[in-house]
Tab-separated table of C-alpha atoms in Angstrom:
chain	number	residue	atom	x	y	z
I	285	GLN	CA	24.732	-106.035	-187.126
I	286	LEU	CA	28.320	-105.035	-187.901
I	287	VAL	CA	28.986	-101.472	-189.037
I	288	GLU	CA	32.469	-100.334	-190.015
I	289	SER	CA	33.631	-96.725	-190.048
I	290	GLY	CA	36.822	-94.713	-190.096
I	291	GLY	CA	38.016	-95.383	-193.605
I	292	GLY	CA	39.233	-92.647	-195.904
I	293	SER	CA	42.087	-91.382	-198.018
I	294	VAL	CA	45.509	-90.855	-196.513
I	295	GLN	CA	49.042	-90.341	-197.726
I	296	ALA	CA	51.642	-93.050	-197.375
I	297	GLY	CA	53.091	-93.051	-193.877
I	298	GLY	CA	49.861	-91.795	-192.366
I	299	SER	CA	47.458	-93.433	-189.929
I	300	LEU	CA	43.808	-94.353	-189.725
I	301	ARG	CA	41.705	-96.021	-187.057
I	302	LEU	CA	38.862	-98.221	-188.195
I	303	SER	CA	35.929	-99.003	-185.945
I	304	CYS	CA	33.418	-101.821	-186.109
I	305	THR	CA	30.344	-101.439	-183.961
I	306	ALA	CA	28.458	-104.644	-183.347
I	307	SER	CA	25.042	-105.424	-182.017
I	308	LYS	CA	24.949	-107.098	-178.639
I	309	SER	CA	24.099	-110.437	-180.241
I	310	THR	CA	27.009	-110.422	-182.675
I	311	TYR	CA	29.771	-108.865	-180.583
I	312	SER	CA	32.318	-111.215	-179.090
I	313	SER	CA	35.288	-110.518	-176.883
I	314	TYR	CA	37.119	-113.578	-178.215
I	315	CYS	CA	36.083	-113.983	-181.830
I	316	MET	CA	36.240	-111.011	-184.153
I	317	GLY	CA	38.503	-110.028	-186.984
I	318	TRP	CA	39.396	-107.613	-189.740
I	319	PHE	CA	39.683	-108.540	-193.402
I	320	ARG	CA	40.474	-106.587	-196.520
I	321	GLN	CA	40.028	-106.995	-200.225
I	322	ALA	CA	41.731	-104.978	-202.921
I	323	PRO	CA	40.458	-104.876	-206.507
I	324	GLY	CA	41.494	-107.988	-208.367
I	325	LYS	CA	42.833	-109.666	-205.228
I	326	GLU	CA	41.507	-112.271	-202.836
I	327	ARG	CA	40.131	-111.261	-199.485
I	328	GLU	CA	42.748	-111.659	-196.774
I	329	GLY	CA	42.717	-111.750	-193.017
I	330	VAL	CA	44.411	-108.708	-191.532
I	331	ALA	CA	44.039	-109.205	-187.784
I	332	GLY	CA	41.799	-111.117	-185.424
I	333	PHE	CA	40.961	-112.762	-182.153
I	334	TYR	CA	39.750	-116.313	-182.565
I	335	GLY	CA	38.768	-118.832	-179.948
I	336	GLY	CA	39.747	-117.191	-176.702
I	337	GLY	CA	42.994	-117.142	-174.817
I	338	GLY	CA	43.556	-113.485	-175.572
I	339	LYS	CA	45.813	-114.210	-178.516
I	340	THR	CA	45.852	-111.685	-181.325
I	341	ASN	CA	46.730	-112.723	-184.842
I	342	TYR	CA	48.141	-110.579	-187.620
I	343	ALA	CA	48.975	-111.028	-191.249
I	344	ASP	CA	52.724	-110.818	-191.826
I	345	SER	CA	52.183	-107.821	-194.098
I	346	VAL	CA	50.786	-105.696	-191.249
I	347	LYS	CA	52.732	-106.909	-188.201
I	348	GLY	CA	54.265	-104.007	-186.326
I	349	ARG	CA	52.058	-101.470	-188.124
I	350	PHE	CA	48.465	-102.478	-187.315
I	351	THR	CA	46.926	-103.114	-183.894
I	352	ILE	CA	43.577	-104.742	-183.237
I	353	SER	CA	41.756	-103.904	-180.034
I	354	GLN	CA	38.328	-104.040	-178.454
I	355	GLU	CA	36.144	-101.908	-176.247
I	356	ASN	CA	33.722	-104.375	-174.733
I	357	VAL	CA	31.578	-101.770	-172.993
I	358	ASN	CA	30.697	-100.272	-176.380
I	359	ASN	CA	30.677	-103.533	-178.390
I	360	THR	CA	33.326	-102.045	-180.666
I	361	LEU	CA	36.303	-103.528	-182.459
I	362	TYR	CA	39.122	-101.274	-183.635
I	363	LEU	CA	41.981	-101.491	-186.089
I	364	GLN	CA	44.698	-98.899	-185.617
I	365	MET	CA	46.690	-98.651	-188.823
I	366	ASN	CA	50.017	-96.822	-188.783
I	367	SER	CA	52.735	-96.365	-191.388
I	368	LEU	CA	50.223	-96.996	-194.124
I	369	LYS	CA	51.445	-98.053	-197.535
I	370	PRO	CA	49.783	-97.867	-200.955
I	371	GLU	CA	49.457	-101.662	-200.881
I	372	ASP	CA	47.171	-101.315	-197.856
I	373	THR	CA	44.552	-99.800	-200.149
I	374	ALA	CA	41.463	-102.004	-199.943
I	375	MET	CA	37.946	-102.359	-198.663
I	376	TYR	CA	38.193	-103.343	-195.012
I	377	TYR	CA	35.584	-105.562	-193.368
I	378	CYS	CA	35.018	-106.759	-189.859
I	379	ALA	CA	33.705	-110.211	-189.025
I	380	ALA	CA	32.352	-111.909	-185.933
I	381	GLY	CA	30.985	-115.205	-184.684
I	382	CYS	CA	33.341	-118.185	-184.769
I	383	ARG	CA	32.330	-121.351	-186.549
I	384	ASN	CA	33.600	-124.580	-185.048
I	385	GLY	CA	36.894	-125.685	-186.531
I	386	GLY	CA	37.585	-122.382	-188.238
I	387	ILE	CA	40.772	-120.366	-188.493
I	388	TRP	CA	41.164	-116.673	-187.848
I	389	HIS	CA	42.221	-115.608	-191.324
I	390	ASP	CA	39.452	-117.428	-193.227
I	391	ILE	CA	36.353	-115.266	-193.723
I	392	LEU	CA	34.242	-118.426	-193.990
I	393	SER	CA	35.129	-119.157	-190.357
I	394	TYR	CA	32.916	-116.265	-189.269
I	395	ILE	CA	29.151	-116.110	-189.228
I	396	TYR	CA	28.733	-112.354	-189.525
I	397	ARG	CA	30.480	-109.717	-191.618
I	398	GLY	CA	29.987	-106.026	-192.225
I	399	GLN	CA	29.577	-104.008	-195.420
I	400	GLY	CA	33.073	-102.588	-195.330
I	401	THR	CA	34.850	-99.250	-195.244
I	402	GLN	CA	37.233	-98.080	-197.973
I	403	VAL	CA	40.852	-97.251	-197.203
I	404	THR	CA	42.902	-95.542	-199.896
I	405	VAL	CA	46.606	-94.842	-199.437
I	406	SER	CA	48.424	-92.727	-202.010
């Protein structure tokens, strides 16, 4: 129901755009997010919309470099990643479907999640 794409290998300073295509039943214009998990590290919230109001949220580590956006007509969530750093290397996942009382950067606050796409920065 959530399919990520766009990952790959890139040199430091480069850019990638990740896409997450959702089924009609899982896509939301106000509750979707991107997470990542590097080997040996906890999964962390990267960017997300949560609960309406149009507010976008970003992890401090990606502010000013990553941009989350949506294309509602195609049920697609994007993550534009610029000025990539080796520490951005991780498996990136998208998530959708807010649970009541959740917070944007907690994966458990979402009902659905994808299988992930690998991003490697060297």
